[in-house]
mmCIF file of C-alpha atoms and ligand atoms in Angstrom:
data_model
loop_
_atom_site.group_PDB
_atom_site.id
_atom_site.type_symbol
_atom_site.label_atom_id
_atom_site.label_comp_id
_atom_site.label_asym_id
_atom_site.label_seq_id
_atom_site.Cartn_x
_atom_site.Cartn_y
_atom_site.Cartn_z
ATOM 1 C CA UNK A 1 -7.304 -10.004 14.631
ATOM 2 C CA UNK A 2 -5.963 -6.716 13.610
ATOM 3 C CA UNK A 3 -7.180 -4.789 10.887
ATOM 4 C CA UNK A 4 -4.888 -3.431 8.708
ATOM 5 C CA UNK A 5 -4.047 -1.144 5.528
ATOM 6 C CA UNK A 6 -1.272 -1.573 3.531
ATOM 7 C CA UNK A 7 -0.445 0.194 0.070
ATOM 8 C CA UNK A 8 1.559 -1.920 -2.131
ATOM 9 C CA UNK A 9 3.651 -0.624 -5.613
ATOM 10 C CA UNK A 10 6.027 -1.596 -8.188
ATOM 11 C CA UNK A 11 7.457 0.373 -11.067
ATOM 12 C CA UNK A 12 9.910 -1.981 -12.640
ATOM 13 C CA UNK A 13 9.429 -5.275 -15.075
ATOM 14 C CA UNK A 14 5.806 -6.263 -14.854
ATOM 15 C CA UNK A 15 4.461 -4.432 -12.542
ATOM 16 C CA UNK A 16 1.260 -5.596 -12.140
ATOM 17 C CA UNK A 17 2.646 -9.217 -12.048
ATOM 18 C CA UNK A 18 4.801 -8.172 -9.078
ATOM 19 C CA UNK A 19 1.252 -6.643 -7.179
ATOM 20 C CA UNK A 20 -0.127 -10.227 -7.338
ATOM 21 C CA UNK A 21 3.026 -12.261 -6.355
ATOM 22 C CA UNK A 22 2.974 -9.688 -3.192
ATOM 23 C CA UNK A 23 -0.769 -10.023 -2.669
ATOM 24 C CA UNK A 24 -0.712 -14.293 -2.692
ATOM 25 C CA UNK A 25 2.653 -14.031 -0.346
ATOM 26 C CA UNK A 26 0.829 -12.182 2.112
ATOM 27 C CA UNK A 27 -2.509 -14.689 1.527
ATOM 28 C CA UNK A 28 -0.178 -17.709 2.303
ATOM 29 C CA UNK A 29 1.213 -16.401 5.334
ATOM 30 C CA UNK A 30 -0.932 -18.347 8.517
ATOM 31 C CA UNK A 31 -2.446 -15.599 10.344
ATOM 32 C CA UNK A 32 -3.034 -12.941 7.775
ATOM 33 C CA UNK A 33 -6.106 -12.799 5.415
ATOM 34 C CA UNK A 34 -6.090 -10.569 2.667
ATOM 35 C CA UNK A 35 -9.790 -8.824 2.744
ATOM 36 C CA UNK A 36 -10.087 -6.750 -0.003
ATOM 37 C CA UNK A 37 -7.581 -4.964 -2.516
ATOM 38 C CA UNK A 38 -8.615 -1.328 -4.458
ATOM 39 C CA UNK A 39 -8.752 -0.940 -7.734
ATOM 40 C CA UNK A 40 -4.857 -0.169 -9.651
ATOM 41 C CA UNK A 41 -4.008 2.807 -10.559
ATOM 42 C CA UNK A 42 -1.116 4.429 -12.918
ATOM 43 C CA UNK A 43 0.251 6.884 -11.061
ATOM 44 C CA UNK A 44 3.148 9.229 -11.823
ATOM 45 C CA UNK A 45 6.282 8.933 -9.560
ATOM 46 C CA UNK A 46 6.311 11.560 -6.287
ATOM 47 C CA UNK A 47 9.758 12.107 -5.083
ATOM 48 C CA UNK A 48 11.765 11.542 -7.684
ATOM 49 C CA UNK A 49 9.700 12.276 -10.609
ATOM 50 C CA UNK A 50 11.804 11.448 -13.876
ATOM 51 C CA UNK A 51 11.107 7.764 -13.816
ATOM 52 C CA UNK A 52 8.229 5.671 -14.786
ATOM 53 C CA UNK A 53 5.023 5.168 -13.754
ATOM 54 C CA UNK A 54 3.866 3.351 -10.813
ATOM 55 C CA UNK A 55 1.239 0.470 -10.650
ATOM 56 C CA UNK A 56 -0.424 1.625 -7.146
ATOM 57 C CA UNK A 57 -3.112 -0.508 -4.780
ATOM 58 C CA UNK A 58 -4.404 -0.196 -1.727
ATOM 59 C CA UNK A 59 -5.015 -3.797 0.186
ATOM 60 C CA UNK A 60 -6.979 -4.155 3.858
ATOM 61 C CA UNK A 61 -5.996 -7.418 5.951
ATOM 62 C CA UNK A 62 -6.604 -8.943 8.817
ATOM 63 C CA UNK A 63 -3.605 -10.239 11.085
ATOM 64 C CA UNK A 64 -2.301 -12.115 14.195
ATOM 65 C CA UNK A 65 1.132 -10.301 13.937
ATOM 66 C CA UNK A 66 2.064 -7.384 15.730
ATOM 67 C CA UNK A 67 3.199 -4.012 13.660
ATOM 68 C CA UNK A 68 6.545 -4.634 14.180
ATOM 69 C CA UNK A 69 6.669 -7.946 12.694
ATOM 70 C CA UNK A 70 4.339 -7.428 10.311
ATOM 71 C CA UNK A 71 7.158 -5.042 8.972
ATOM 72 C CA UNK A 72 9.269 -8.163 8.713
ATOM 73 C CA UNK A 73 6.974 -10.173 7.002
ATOM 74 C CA UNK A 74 6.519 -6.937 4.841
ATOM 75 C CA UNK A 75 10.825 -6.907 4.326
ATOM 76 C CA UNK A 76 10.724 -10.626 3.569
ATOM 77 C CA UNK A 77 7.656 -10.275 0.983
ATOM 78 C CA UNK A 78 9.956 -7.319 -0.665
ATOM 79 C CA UNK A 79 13.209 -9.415 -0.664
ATOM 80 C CA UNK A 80 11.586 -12.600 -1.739
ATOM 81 C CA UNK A 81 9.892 -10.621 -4.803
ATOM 82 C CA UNK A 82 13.817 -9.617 -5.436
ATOM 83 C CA UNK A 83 13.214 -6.047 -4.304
ATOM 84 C CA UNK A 84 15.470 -3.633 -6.772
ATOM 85 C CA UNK A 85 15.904 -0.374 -5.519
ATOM 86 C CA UNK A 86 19.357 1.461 -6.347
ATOM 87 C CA UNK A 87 18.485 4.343 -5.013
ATOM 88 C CA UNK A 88 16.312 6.611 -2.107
ATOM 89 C CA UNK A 89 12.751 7.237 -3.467
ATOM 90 C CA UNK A 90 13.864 5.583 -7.028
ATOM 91 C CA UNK A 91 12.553 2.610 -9.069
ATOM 92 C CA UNK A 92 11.622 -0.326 -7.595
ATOM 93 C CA UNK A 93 9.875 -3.567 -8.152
ATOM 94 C CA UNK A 94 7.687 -3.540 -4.805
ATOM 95 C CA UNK A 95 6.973 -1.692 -2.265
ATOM 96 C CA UNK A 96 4.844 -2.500 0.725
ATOM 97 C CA UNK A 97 4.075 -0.105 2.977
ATOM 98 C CA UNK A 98 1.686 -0.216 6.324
ATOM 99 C CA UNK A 99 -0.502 3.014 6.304
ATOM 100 C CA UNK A 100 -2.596 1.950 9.475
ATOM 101 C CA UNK A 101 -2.838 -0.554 12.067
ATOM 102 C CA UNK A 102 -6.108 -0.776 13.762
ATOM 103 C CA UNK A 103 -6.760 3.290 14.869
ATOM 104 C CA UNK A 104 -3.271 2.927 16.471
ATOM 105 C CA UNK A 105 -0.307 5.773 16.444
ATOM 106 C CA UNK A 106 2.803 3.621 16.893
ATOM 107 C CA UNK A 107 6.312 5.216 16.781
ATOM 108 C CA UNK A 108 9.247 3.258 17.271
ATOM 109 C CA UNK A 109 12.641 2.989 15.938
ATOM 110 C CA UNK A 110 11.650 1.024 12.664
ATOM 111 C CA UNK A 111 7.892 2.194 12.599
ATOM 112 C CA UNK A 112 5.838 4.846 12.455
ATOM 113 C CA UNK A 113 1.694 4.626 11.737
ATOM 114 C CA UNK A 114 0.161 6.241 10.611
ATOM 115 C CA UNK A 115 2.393 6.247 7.543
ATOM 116 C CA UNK A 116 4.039 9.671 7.783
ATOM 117 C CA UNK A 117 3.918 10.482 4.082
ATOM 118 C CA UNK A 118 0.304 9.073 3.191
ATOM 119 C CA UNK A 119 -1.541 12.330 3.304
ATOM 120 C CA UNK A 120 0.247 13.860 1.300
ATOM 121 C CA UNK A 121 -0.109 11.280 -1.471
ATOM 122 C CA UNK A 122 -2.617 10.943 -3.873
ATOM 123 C CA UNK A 123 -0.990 7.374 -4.710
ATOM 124 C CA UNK A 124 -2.045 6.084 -1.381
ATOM 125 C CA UNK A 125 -4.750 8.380 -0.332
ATOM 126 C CA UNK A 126 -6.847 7.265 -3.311
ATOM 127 C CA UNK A 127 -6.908 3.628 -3.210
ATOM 128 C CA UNK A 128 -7.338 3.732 0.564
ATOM 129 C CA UNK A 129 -10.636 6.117 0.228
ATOM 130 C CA UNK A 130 -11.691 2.934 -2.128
ATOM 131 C CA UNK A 131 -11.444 0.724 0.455
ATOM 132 C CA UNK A 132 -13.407 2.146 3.400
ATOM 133 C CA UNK A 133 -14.853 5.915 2.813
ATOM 134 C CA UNK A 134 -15.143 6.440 6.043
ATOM 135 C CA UNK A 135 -11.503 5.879 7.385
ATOM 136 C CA UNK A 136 -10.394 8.460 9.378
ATOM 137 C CA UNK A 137 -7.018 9.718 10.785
ATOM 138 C CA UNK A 138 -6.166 8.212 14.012
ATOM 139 C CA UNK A 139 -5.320 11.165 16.088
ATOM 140 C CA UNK A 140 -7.045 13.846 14.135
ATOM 141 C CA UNK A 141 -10.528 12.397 13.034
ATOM 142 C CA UNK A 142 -10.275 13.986 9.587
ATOM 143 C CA UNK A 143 -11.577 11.340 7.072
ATOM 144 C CA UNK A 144 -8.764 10.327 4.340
ATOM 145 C CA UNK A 145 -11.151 11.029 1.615
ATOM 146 C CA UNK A 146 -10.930 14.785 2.459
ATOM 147 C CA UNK A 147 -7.140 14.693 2.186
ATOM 148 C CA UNK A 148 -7.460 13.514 -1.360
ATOM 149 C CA UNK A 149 -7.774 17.363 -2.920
ATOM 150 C CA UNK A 150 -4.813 18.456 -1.329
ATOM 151 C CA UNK A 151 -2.347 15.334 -2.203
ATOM 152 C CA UNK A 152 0.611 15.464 -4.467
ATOM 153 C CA UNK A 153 0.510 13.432 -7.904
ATOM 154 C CA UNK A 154 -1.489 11.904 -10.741
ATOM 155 C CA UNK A 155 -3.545 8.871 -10.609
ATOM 156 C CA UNK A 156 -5.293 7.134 -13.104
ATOM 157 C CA UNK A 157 -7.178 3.842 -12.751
ATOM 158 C CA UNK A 158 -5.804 0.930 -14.613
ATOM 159 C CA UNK A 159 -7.987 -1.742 -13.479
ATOM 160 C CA UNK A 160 -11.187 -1.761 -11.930
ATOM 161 C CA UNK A 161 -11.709 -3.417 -8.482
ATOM 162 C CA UNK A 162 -11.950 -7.401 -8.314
ATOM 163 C CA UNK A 163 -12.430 -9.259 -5.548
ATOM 164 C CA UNK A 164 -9.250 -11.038 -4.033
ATOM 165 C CA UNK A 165 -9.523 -14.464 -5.981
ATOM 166 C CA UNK A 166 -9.805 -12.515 -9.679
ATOM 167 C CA UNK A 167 -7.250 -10.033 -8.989
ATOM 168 C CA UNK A 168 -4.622 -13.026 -8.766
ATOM 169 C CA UNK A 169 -5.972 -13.826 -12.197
ATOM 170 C CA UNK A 170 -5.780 -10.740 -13.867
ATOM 171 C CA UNK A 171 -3.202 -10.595 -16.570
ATOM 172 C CA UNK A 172 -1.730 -7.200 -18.487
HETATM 173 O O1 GSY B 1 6.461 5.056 -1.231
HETATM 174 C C1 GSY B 1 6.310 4.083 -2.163
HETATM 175 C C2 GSY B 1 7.242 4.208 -3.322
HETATM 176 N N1 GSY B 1 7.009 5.415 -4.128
HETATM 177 C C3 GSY B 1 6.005 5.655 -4.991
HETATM 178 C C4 GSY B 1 4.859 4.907 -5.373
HETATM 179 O O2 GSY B 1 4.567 3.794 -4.913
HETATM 180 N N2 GSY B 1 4.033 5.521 -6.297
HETATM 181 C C5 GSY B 1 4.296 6.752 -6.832
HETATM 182 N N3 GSY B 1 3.460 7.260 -7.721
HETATM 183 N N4 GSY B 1 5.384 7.462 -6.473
HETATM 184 C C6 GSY B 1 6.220 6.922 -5.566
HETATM 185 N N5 GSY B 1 7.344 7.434 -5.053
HETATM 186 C C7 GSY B 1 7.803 6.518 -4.190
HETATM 187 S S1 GSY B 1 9.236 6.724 -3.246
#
C-alpha cells in the first residue's frame, strides 16, 4: 500500500458538505482507505484573494493505485461532486490535490509531488503538520511544520479533528 497525503477544499454551496461527499468517494473506492482526516479550517483565498473563504482539510490514505491514476480517481471524485470552477485559481466546489506520495519526487506531464505550491501555503501546510508532525520534505529533509511560519494566508480552525466515521456525520 502506498501512503498518501492529499489536501482537499471547497469554497462554493456547502462547503463542508462537499469535504464529506469527497472523503466517502474516496472511502468507497476498492483499494484506498481513508486513515485519518485534520481538523477544517476557514481559510482566506491565496491566489485570487477577493472571493470567499475556503473550507480546508488535510486527509492521509492508503492506496493500491499508482500516482498517476490516483490523479484520475482524484478528476473523477472532482467531476462527480460537479466540480465548478470558471476560472484559474477562482471559486470552486472541490478541490483535491495530492501533496505526497510515499517520500517520492514524481514529475511527469500531468504530475508533480511533491505538490509544487504546498510550502508556500498555510492552507495545506497546516492541516498536513496535524496529521503527522514529523513529515518531512522528500528531497530536502526539512520537516513541513517548520514551513508553516513562512506560508502565505489565514487559517482558522472550524472544526476540531474527528475520526473518519464522525467526520461523515458532522453537519454545519
Ligand atoms: O489549490 C487549491 C485551491 N485553492 C485554495 C484553497 O483550497 N484554499 C485557499 N485558502 N486558497 C486557495 N486558492 C486556491 S487556487
Amino acid at each position: 500500500m502506498n501512503n498518501v497525503y492529499l489536501s482537499i477544499g471547497s469554497n462554493i454551496g456547502d462547503r463542508l458538505s462537499k469535504l464529506q461527499q469527497a472523503v466517502k468517494l474516496l472511502n468507497s473506492i476498492p483499494g484506498t482507505e481513508v486513515k485519518k482526516i485534520s481538523a477544517v479550517y476557514e481559510t482566506a483565498a491565496v491566489g485570487l484573494t477577493d472571493q470567499a473563504d475556503f473550507l480546508n482539510a488535510a486527509v492521509q490514505i492508503w492506496t493500491k493505485f499508482g500516482p498517476e491514476e490516483l490523479l484520475s480517481v482524484c478528476q473523477d471524485i472532482e467531476r462527480q461532486l460537479e466540480r465548478e470552477r470558471t476560472v484559474r485559481w477562482g471559486p470552486r466546489t472541490i478541490d483535491l490535490d495530492i501533496l505526497l506520495y510515499n517520500q517520492d519526487n514524481i514529475e511527469t506531464e500531468r504530475l508533480t509531488i511533491p505538490h509544487p505550491r504546498m510550502r508556500e501555503r498555510a492552507f495545506v501546510l497546516v492541516p498536513l503538520a496535524e496529521l503527522n508532525r514529523e513529515l518531512k520534505e522528500p528531497h530536502s529533509d526539512r520537516l513541513y511544520r517548520d514551513l508553516i511560519r513562512k506560508a502565505e494566508g489565514e487559517v482558522r480552525l472550524y472544526r476540531e479533528a474527528v475520526d473518519v466515521s464522525t467526520f461523515l456525520e458532522l453537519t454545519e
